[in-house]
PDB file of C-alpha atoms in Angstrom:
ATOM      1  CA  LEU A  97      74.638 128.058  66.964  1.00 80.00           C
ATOM      2  CA  HIS A  98      73.745 131.670  66.349  1.00 81.00           C
ATOM      3  CA  THR A  99      70.203 132.507  65.281  1.00 83.00           C
ATOM      4  CA  GLU A 100      70.614 136.267  64.847  1.00 84.00           C
ATOM      5  CA  VAL A 101      69.838 137.756  61.464  1.00 84.00           C
ATOM      6  CA  CYS A 102      73.017 138.664  59.604  1.00 82.00           C
ATOM      7  CA  THR A 103      73.600 142.279  58.484  1.00 84.00           C
ATOM      8  CA  CYS A 104      73.429 140.978  54.922  1.00 86.00           C
ATOM      9  CA  GLY A 105      69.881 139.697  55.582  1.00 84.00           C
ATOM     10  CA  ARG A 106      70.703 136.000  55.883  1.00 81.00           C
ATOM     11  CA  THR A 107      68.407 134.215  58.363  1.00 82.00           C
ATOM     12  CA  MET A 108      70.111 130.819  58.501  1.00 86.00           C
ATOM     13  CA  ARG A 109      71.738 129.588  61.683  1.00 84.00           C
ATOM     14  CA  VAL A 110      75.483 130.067  61.838  1.00 83.00           C
ATOM     15  CA  MET A 111      77.809 127.775  63.762  1.00 82.00           C
ATOM     16  CA  ASP A 112      80.467 129.407  65.913  1.00 80.00           C
ATOM     17  CA  ARG A 113      84.083 128.216  65.931  1.00 77.00           C
ATOM     18  CA  ILE A 114      84.789 124.916  67.635  1.00 70.00           C
ATOM     19  CA  SER A 115      86.603 125.653  70.880  1.00 60.00           C
ATOM     20  CA  ALA A 116      87.442 122.208  72.289  1.00 55.00           C
ATOM     21  CA  ARG A 117      86.895 118.470  72.001  1.00 56.00           C
ATOM     22  CA  SER A 118      83.865 116.967  73.655  1.00 58.00           C
ATOM     23  CA  ASP A 119      85.500 113.607  74.338  1.00 66.00           C
ATOM     24  CA  ASP A 120      88.561 112.837  76.412  1.00 78.00           C
ATOM     25  CA  MET A 121      90.619 111.061  73.765  1.00 84.00           C
ATOM     26  CA  LEU A 122      94.367 111.755  73.806  1.00 85.00           C
ATOM     27  CA  ILE A 123      96.680 111.396  70.834  1.00 84.00           C
ATOM     28  CA  ILE A 124     100.023 110.115  72.077  1.00 86.00           C
ATOM     29  CA  ARG A 125     102.729 109.629  69.444  1.00 85.00           C
ATOM     30  CA  GLY A 126     100.023 109.044  66.849  1.00 86.00           C
ATOM     31  CA  VAL A 127      98.060 106.534  68.936  1.00 89.00           C
ATOM     32  CA  ASN A 128      94.517 107.297  70.101  1.00 90.00           C
ATOM     33  CA  VAL A 129      94.296 106.673  73.838  1.00 90.00           C
ATOM     34  CA  PHE A 130      91.217 107.004  76.017  1.00 89.00           C
ATOM     35  CA  PRO A 131      91.581 107.385  79.796  1.00 88.00           C
ATOM     36  CA  SER A 132      88.922 104.673  80.141  1.00 88.00           C
ATOM     37  CA  GLN A 133      91.351 102.218  78.489  1.00 92.00           C
ATOM     38  CA  ILE A 134      93.944 103.062  81.125  1.00 92.00           C
ATOM     39  CA  GLU A 135      91.332 102.668  83.850  1.00 91.00           C
ATOM     40  CA  ASP A 136      90.388  99.205  82.524  1.00 93.00           C
ATOM     41  CA  VAL A 137      94.011  98.076  82.872  1.00 95.00           C
ATOM     42  CA  MET A 138      94.350  99.644  86.328  1.00 94.00           C
ATOM     43  CA  LYS A 139      91.284  97.741  87.581  1.00 93.00           C
ATOM     44  CA  THR A 140      93.171  94.462  87.091  1.00 95.00           C
ATOM     45  CA  PHE A 141      95.687  95.401  89.818  1.00 95.00           C
ATOM     46  CA  PRO A 142      94.219  95.008  93.331  1.00 93.00           C
ATOM     47  CA  GLN A 143      97.269  96.730  94.868  1.00 93.00           C
ATOM     48  CA  VAL A 144      96.286 100.034  93.232  1.00 93.00           C
ATOM     49  CA  ALA A 145      93.447 102.310  94.344  1.00 90.00           C
ATOM     50  CA  SER A 146      90.974 103.751  91.856  1.00 86.00           C
ATOM     51  CA  TRP A 147      92.478 107.250  92.085  1.00 88.00           C
ATOM     52  CA  TYR A 148      94.978 108.140  89.343  1.00 91.00           C
ATOM     53  CA  GLN A 149      96.089 111.003  87.111  1.00 92.00           C
ATOM     54  CA  ILE A 150      97.537 111.031  83.615  1.00 92.00           C
ATOM     55  CA  GLU A 151     100.205 113.685  83.115  1.00 92.00           C
ATOM     56  CA  LEU A 152     101.252 114.659  79.599  1.00 91.00           C
ATOM     57  CA  THR A 153     104.543 116.423  78.947  1.00 91.00           C
ATOM     58  CA  ARG A 154     106.735 116.939  75.931  1.00 88.00           C
ATOM     59  CA  LYS A 155     110.445 116.066  75.849  1.00 88.00           C
ATOM     60  CA  ASN A 156     112.577 116.486  72.717  1.00 87.00           C
ATOM     61  CA  HIS A 157     109.409 117.060  70.639  1.00 84.00           C
ATOM     62  CA  LEU A 158     107.918 113.724  71.778  1.00 87.00           C
ATOM     63  CA  ASP A 159     104.930 113.220  74.049  1.00 87.00           C
ATOM     64  CA  VAL A 160     105.677 111.609  77.404  1.00 90.00           C
ATOM     65  CA  VAL A 161     102.860 110.083  79.449  1.00 92.00           C
ATOM     66  CA  THR A 162     103.233 109.532  83.175  1.00 95.00           C
ATOM     67  CA  LEU A 163     100.519 107.724  85.074  1.00 95.00           C
ATOM     68  CA  LYS A 164     100.451 108.635  88.749  1.00 95.00           C
ATOM     69  CA  ALA A 165      98.484 106.031  90.675  1.00 94.00           C
ATOM     70  CA  GLU A 166      97.772 105.692  94.367  1.00 93.00           C
ATOM     71  CA  VAL A 167      98.410 102.351  96.001  1.00 92.00           C
ATOM     72  CA  ASN A 168      95.895 100.852  98.415  1.00 91.00           C
ATOM     73  CA  PRO A 169      96.523 101.577 102.109  1.00 89.00           C
ATOM     74  CA  ASP A 170      97.388  97.912 102.794  1.00 89.00           C
ATOM     75  CA  PHE A 171     100.201  97.911 100.191  1.00 87.00           C
ATOM     76  CA  ASP A 172     103.699  97.901 101.742  1.00 84.00           C
ATOM     77  CA  PHE A 173     104.914 101.213 100.295  1.00 79.00           C
ATOM     78  CA  ASP A 174     108.215 101.011 102.215  1.00 83.00           C
ATOM     79  CA  GLN A 175     109.426  98.048 100.161  1.00 86.00           C
ATOM     80  CA  ILE A 176     111.122  99.602  97.115  1.00 90.00           C
ATOM     81  CA  SER A 177     111.502  96.341  95.215  1.00 91.00           C
ATOM     82  CA  ALA A 178     107.747  95.704  95.439  1.00 91.00           C
ATOM     83  CA  ILE A 179     106.995  99.206  94.154  1.00 92.00           C
ATOM     84  CA  GLU A 180     109.409  98.868  91.223  1.00 93.00           C
ATOM     85  CA  LYS A 181     108.052  95.434  90.337  1.00 94.00           C
ATOM     86  CA  LEU A 182     104.444  96.650  90.366  1.00 94.00           C
ATOM     87  CA  GLN A 183     105.342  99.739  88.286  1.00 95.00           C
ATOM     88  CA  LYS A 184     106.975  97.515  85.658  1.00 96.00           C
ATOM     89  CA  GLU A 185     104.000  95.140  85.580  1.00 96.00           C
ATOM     90  CA  ILE A 186     101.510  97.981  85.129  1.00 96.00           C
ATOM     91  CA  SER A 187     103.662  99.693  82.491  1.00 96.00           C
ATOM     92  CA  SER A 188     104.056  96.434  80.559  1.00 96.00           C
ATOM     93  CA  LYS A 189     100.330  95.702  80.624  1.00 96.00           C
ATOM     94  CA  LEU A 190      99.534  99.270  79.506  1.00 95.00           C
ATOM     95  CA  LYS A 191     101.988  99.006  76.598  1.00 95.00           C
ATOM     96  CA  THR A 192     100.387  95.741  75.494  1.00 95.00           C
ATOM     97  CA  ALA A 193      96.860  97.138  75.737  1.00 94.00           C
ATOM     98  CA  LEU A 194      97.485 100.604  74.255  1.00 93.00           C
ATOM     99  CA  SER A 195     100.525 100.158  71.982  1.00 92.00           C
ATOM    100  CA  VAL A 196     102.206 103.158  73.581  1.00 93.00           C
ATOM    101  CA  GLY A 197     104.717 103.344  76.430  1.00 93.00           C
ATOM    102  CA  ILE A 198     103.489 104.918  79.659  1.00 94.00           C
ATOM    103  CA  ARG A 199     105.678 105.666  82.665  1.00 95.00           C
ATOM    104  CA  VAL A 200     104.047 104.560  85.912  1.00 96.00           C
ATOM    105  CA  GLN A 201     104.679 106.360  89.177  1.00 95.00           C
ATOM    106  CA  LEU A 202     103.081 104.838  92.265  1.00 94.00           C
ATOM    107  CA  VAL A 203     102.336 107.251  95.086  1.00 92.00           C
ATOM    108  CA  GLU A 204     101.122 106.879  98.648  1.00 91.00           C
ATOM    109  CA  PRO A 205      97.386 106.862  99.404  1.00 89.00           C
ATOM    110  CA  LYS A 206      95.596 110.243  99.370  1.00 87.00           C
ATOM    111  CA  THR A 207      98.520 112.142  97.768  1.00 88.00           C
ATOM    112  CA  ILE A 208      96.816 112.942  94.453  1.00 87.00           C
ATOM    113  CA  ALA A 209      94.763 116.127  94.739  1.00 82.00           C
ATOM    114  CA  ARG A 210      91.018 115.630  94.948  1.00 80.00           C
ATOM    115  CA  SER A 211      88.603 117.963  93.197  1.00 74.00           C
ATOM    116  CA  GLU A 212      84.967 118.855  93.708  1.00 73.00           C
ATOM    117  CA  GLY A 213      82.655 117.309  91.122  1.00 70.00           C
ATOM    118  CA  LYS A 214      84.204 115.469  88.197  1.00 71.00           C
ATOM    119  CA  ALA A 215      87.670 114.036  88.842  1.00 73.00           C
ATOM    120  CA  VAL A 216      90.559 115.688  86.993  1.00 78.00           C
ATOM    121  CA  ARG A 217      92.165 112.657  85.350  1.00 84.00           C
ATOM    122  CA  VAL A 218      94.304 114.331  82.672  1.00 86.00           C
ATOM    123  CA  ILE A 219      96.843 117.089  83.243  1.00 86.00           C
ATOM    124  CA  ASP A 220      98.256 118.319  79.936  1.00 86.00           C
ATOM    125  CA  LYS A 221     101.561 120.162  80.426  1.00 87.00           C
ATOM    126  CA  ARG A 222     102.597 119.981  76.772  1.00 81.00           C
ATOM    127  CA  LYS A 223     103.496 123.315  75.235  1.00 72.00           C
ATOM    128  CA  LEU A 224     102.166 123.418  71.689  1.00 57.00           C
ATOM    129  CA  VAL A 225     103.953 125.851  69.418  1.00 47.00           C
TER     130      VAL A 225
END
């Protein structure tokens, strides 16, 4: 809000342009998705650590969501069938909960970049024209 007196003499407060959203809601293919909803689903899988990132891209004018999640250190990451099975289970549960398809990519522990302060959960790589 600006409180300066206008050159025309107006003394009312003037609101500046809105620059960004204050919440973290994402709109994916017309569906409102909150990262907290994704986190609630992820908490139901003990094989997965609490560190994850949501990556948004655009392919053929459609939004694509990829969830990169770290597995717990005790998970057997060398067993490909176990990884694929867990990815399918998580993806299926996310689709049921959110009504939008999300690709799941499981990664080894401590491979997602850490940041100082608030965790960077969403990486938006969509190019809006």
